[in-house]
Amino acid sequence: MRALVTGAGGFLGSHLCDRLLAQGHGVVGMDNYVTGNPANIAHLEHHPHFQLIRHDVTTFIEIDGPLDGVLHFASPASPVDYLELPIQTLKVGSLGTHKALGVAKAKGARFLLASTSEVYGDPLLHPQPESYWGNVNPVGPRGVYDEAKRFAEAMTMAYHRYHGVDTRIVRIFNTYGPRMRPRDGRVVSNFIVQALKGEPLTVYGDGSQTRSFCYVDDLIEGIVRLFERGGPDPVNIGNPREFTVRELAGLVLRLTGSKSPIVERPLPVDDPKVRQPDITRAHTLLAWEPRVTLEDGLRRTIDYFRAVIDG
Ligand code: UDP
């Protein structure tokens, strides 16, 4: 198989490239490095089956030769990033998804959209099954990401129904691991970097809001299974084990051995109060469930950030 991965320089995109190459596939990686990091794929530069194209996916995508898969992972994905890049976030989710679907259709390739638990907004149903339509504020600051991804899902289904493109939609819940940007603003990277530097851990609000954290290797395994043997309906991939943000802070302090204090900061606007995936569909359809515990995953992530910060 030869696959196009958009957002190849990103946290998830780069892990996906590694995994596809390890399976013997050819990969065309695409990124414009708005939030991606060239260092994430620097080790692939001389890989015989990897090709890198620097391109903004919101404009026409041209690829020479055949393609069997298009995996659309390009997008700012941290709340801090999409608040700073609202127009780019809207454009990559809408125009970028349209262009990526267009190339999949032209090449007869299977398409996978990296969607998000944000399509559920601040959910009124807990945990969230794929059948839940969500509670999103379209005009709030997070709307640029949430609505772009909701549009992207609708566009993907339209290409499936109208053009017969073989499509997949993965709704990705909070994921962490090596290659997150140290200052990307998300809670796991923030807490680890703060703990390692002896800075206060910034808990937003009172820290009673919950998230369910999936280690990146588990997530990639679920996505590859969905791509290979799933269907067009959206599938949640995430770890159903739920923690409060304050519990996460405590765990990071213990695992790093840091003496950093915990400080409270204002809760961002429209910050979801709870989030936990119902993974029944992934389990039934793909026989998938996460294996890495938060403690093990955090240890591996802490090792990574230690090396990045020291380096
Ligand atoms: N959060 C926090 N401190 C930080 C960063 C984030 O308490 O330094 C909280 C944030 O308000 C949210 C949760 O941690 O409730 C997860 O935030 P993140 O930015 O990782 O992603 P989200 O799940 O909100 O998209």
Coordinates of N, CA and C and ligand atoms in Angstrom, one line a residue, residues 79 82 118 142 174 185-188 190-191 194 202-204 209 211 245 267-268 271-272 275, ligand 1:
P79 N -6.1 23.2 22.4 CA -6.9 24.4 22.6 C -6.1 25.7 22.5
Y82 N -5.5 26.3 18.7 CA -6.7 26.7 17.9 C -7.3 28.0 18.3
E118 N -14.1 16.3 20.6 CA -14.6 17.7 20.7 C -16.0 17.8 19.9
R142 N -13.8 27.7 21.2 CA -13.5 26.3 20.8 C -14.3 25.9 19.5
N174 N -8.6 12.4 24.3 CA -7.3 12.9 24.7 C -6.2 11.8 24.6
G185 N 0.5 23.3 25.3 CA -0.6 23.8 26.0 C -1.5 22.8 26.6
R186 N -1.3 21.5 26.2 CA -2.3 20.5 26.7 C -1.8 20.1 28.1
V187 N -2.8 19.4 28.7 CA -2.6 19.2 30.1 C -1.4 18.3 30.5
V188 N -1.3 17.2 29.7 CA -0.2 16.2 30.0 C 1.1 16.8 29.8
N190 N 1.9 20.1 29.6 CA 2.1 21.2 30.5 C 2.6 20.7 31.9
F191 N 1.8 19.7 32.4 CA 2.1 19.2 33.8 C 3.5 18.6 33.8
Q194 N 6.2 21.3 33.5 CA 6.2 22.2 34.7 C 6.9 21.4 35.8
T202 N -0.2 24.1 36.7 CA -1.3 25.0 36.5 C -2.6 24.2 36.3
V203 N -3.3 24.1 37.4 CA -4.6 23.4 37.3 C -5.7 24.4 36.9
Y204 N -6.4 24.2 35.8 CA -7.4 25.2 35.4 C -8.7 24.9 36.2
Q209 N -12.7 18.7 36.7 CA -13.1 18.3 35.4 C -12.3 17.0 35.1
R211 N -10.9 13.9 32.3 CA -10.5 13.5 30.9 C -10.1 12.1 31.0
V245 N -8.5 16.2 36.5 CA -7.3 16.9 36.2 C -6.4 17.0 37.4
L267 N -10.6 28.7 34.6 CA -11.0 27.6 33.6 C -11.3 28.2 32.3
P268 N -10.7 27.7 31.2 CA -11.0 28.3 29.8 C -12.5 28.2 29.5
D271 N -14.8 24.9 28.5 CA -14.0 23.7 28.8 C -14.9 22.6 29.2
P272 N -14.9 21.4 28.5 CA -15.8 20.4 28.9 C -15.6 19.9 30.3
R275 N -15.3 13.9 30.2 CA -15.1 13.3 28.9 C -14.6 11.9 29.1
Ligands
UDP1 N1 -5.8 21.9 31.9 C1 -5.2 22.3 33.1 N2 -4.0 22.8 33.1 C2 -3.2 23.0 32.0 C3 -3.7 22.6 30.8 C4 -5.0 22.1 30.7 O1 -5.9 22.1 34.2 O2 -2.1 23.5 32.2 C5 -7.1 21.3 31.9 C6 -8.0 21.9 30.8 O3 -8.7 23.0 31.4 C7 -9.0 20.8 30.5 C8 -8.0 19.5 30.7 O4 -6.9 20.0 31.5 O5 -10.0 20.7 31.5 C9 -7.5 19.0 29.4 O6 -7.0 20.1 28.6 P1 -6.3 19.9 27.3 O7 -5.8 21.2 26.8 O8 -5.2 18.9 27.4 O9 -7.3 19.3 26.2 P2 -8.9 19.3 26.1 O10 -9.3 18.0 26.6 O11 -9.5 20.4 26.9 O12 -9.1 19.4 24.6

